[in-house]
XYZ file of C-alpha atoms in Angstrom:
141
model
C 13.354 -0.545 -3.279
C 14.702 -1.774 -6.604
C 13.428 -4.243 -9.185
C 14.926 -7.648 -8.402
C 14.823 -9.114 -11.893
C 12.832 -12.065 -10.528
C 10.290 -13.778 -12.735
C 6.717 -12.490 -12.294
C 5.206 -15.867 -13.204
C 7.512 -17.566 -10.692
C 6.473 -15.201 -7.896
C 2.827 -15.836 -8.680
C 3.372 -19.619 -8.854
C 4.973 -19.593 -5.388
C 2.063 -17.648 -3.852
C -0.239 -19.448 -1.456
C -3.054 -20.238 -1.041
C -4.288 -21.054 -4.554
C -6.779 -18.178 -4.340
C -3.807 -15.786 -4.108
C -2.360 -17.177 -7.362
C -5.719 -16.805 -9.122
C -6.092 -13.236 -7.844
C -2.484 -12.387 -8.781
C -3.070 -13.459 -12.370
C -6.229 -11.333 -12.554
C -4.531 -8.298 -10.976
C -1.491 -8.624 -13.224
C -3.705 -8.469 -16.322
C -5.800 -5.602 -14.884
C -2.837 -3.470 -13.813
C -1.013 -4.113 -17.072
C -4.080 -2.960 -18.987
C -4.630 0.112 -16.771
C -0.971 1.167 -16.779
C 0.122 0.112 -20.259
C 3.298 -1.195 -18.596
C 4.819 -4.629 -18.113
C 4.900 -6.170 -14.638
C 8.208 -6.102 -12.748
C 9.084 -7.781 -9.447
C 10.204 -5.395 -6.675
C 11.112 -7.751 -3.819
C 7.762 -9.470 -3.204
C 5.709 -6.784 -4.967
C 4.592 -6.897 -8.594
C 4.807 -3.301 -9.827
C 3.929 -1.503 -13.028
C 6.065 1.433 -14.115
C 8.546 3.046 -11.762
C 8.997 6.320 -9.963
C 11.089 8.112 -7.392
C 9.068 9.591 -4.520
C 10.015 12.218 -1.955
C 8.140 13.365 1.164
C 8.659 16.837 2.704
C 10.379 15.062 5.623
C 13.174 14.028 3.277
C 12.142 10.374 3.129
C 12.491 9.148 -0.438
C 12.782 5.995 -2.477
C 11.818 4.122 -5.617
C 8.753 2.013 -6.283
C 6.218 1.032 -8.922
C 3.497 3.494 -9.934
C 0.859 0.911 -9.051
C 1.349 -2.583 -7.751
C 0.323 -5.423 -5.503
C 1.761 -8.226 -3.413
C 0.150 -11.670 -3.228
C 0.581 -12.217 0.524
C -0.642 -15.346 2.303
C -3.250 -13.543 4.462
C -4.505 -11.198 1.719
C -3.451 -9.552 -1.503
C -2.066 -6.079 -0.805
C -2.822 -3.397 -3.421
C -0.553 -0.347 -3.121
C -1.865 3.170 -3.840
C 0.701 5.982 -3.840
C -1.984 8.577 -3.234
C -3.369 6.667 -0.249
C -6.758 5.150 0.424
C -8.345 8.379 1.693
C -8.187 9.802 -1.835
C -10.583 7.048 -2.921
C -12.950 6.881 0.073
C -16.190 7.060 -1.932
C -15.098 4.372 -4.398
C -13.600 2.162 -1.699
C -16.968 2.183 0.090
C -18.398 0.432 -3.027
C -15.458 -1.954 -3.519
C -16.616 -4.969 -1.547
C -14.987 -6.873 1.341
C -11.540 -5.508 2.166
C -9.523 -3.830 4.874
C -7.264 -0.825 4.420
C -4.143 0.854 5.720
C -2.878 4.347 4.881
C -1.752 3.438 1.370
C -2.899 -0.168 0.986
C -6.003 -2.196 0.295
C -6.019 -5.741 1.678
C -8.213 -8.073 -0.360
C -8.813 -11.681 0.680
C -10.815 -12.707 -2.387
C -10.817 -10.727 -5.620
C -13.967 -12.571 -6.762
C -15.889 -10.708 -4.028
C -14.623 -7.292 -5.188
C -16.231 -5.051 -7.795
C -13.449 -5.061 -10.408
C -14.877 -2.013 -12.181
C -14.587 -0.033 -8.940
C -11.042 -1.332 -8.419
C -10.149 -0.389 -12.007
C -11.370 3.172 -11.375
C -9.328 3.421 -8.174
C -6.212 2.187 -10.001
C -6.767 4.568 -12.920
C -7.139 7.584 -10.605
C -4.154 6.585 -8.464
C -1.989 6.118 -11.558
C -3.089 9.477 -13.022
C -2.251 11.157 -9.705
C 1.226 9.591 -9.669
C 1.869 10.403 -13.345
C 0.959 14.044 -12.681
C 3.780 14.291 -10.135
C 1.851 13.735 -6.923
C 0.721 16.583 -4.703
C 1.664 18.356 -1.515
C 2.970 15.783 0.892
C 4.624 13.701 -1.809
C 6.511 14.541 -4.992
C 6.761 11.883 -7.665
C 9.167 11.667 -10.589
C 7.976 9.050 -13.100
C 10.802 6.966 -14.524
C 8.866 4.591 -16.784
């Protein structure tokens, strides 16, 4: 995946429902603060920083270090180190569902933002340290 050069504010403005726009603005500010990086659009994902990842299987690609997508059904928060790495914190997060590397949040106002901040900080630190067995990460910015 590559940055598209699209406008972050435009992507957020086009997000529906309105709750998704509100949550996207909050997450953009939170992730910018946590990462110290500007938001960049990667397709339909708003990412912060960039890296090249490689699995032992040979699968590789480029993505943001942390990021989210304001999808219609729920906001998707991407964690390179996966949700299992944050099981204890995620149990305290509030209403959500999860996939292998994603949190799906329907309403950010129902989530404990301090818990989410901690998850993002730990995931970012993991990525910036180069990942671990199972995934190698080369930080680009």
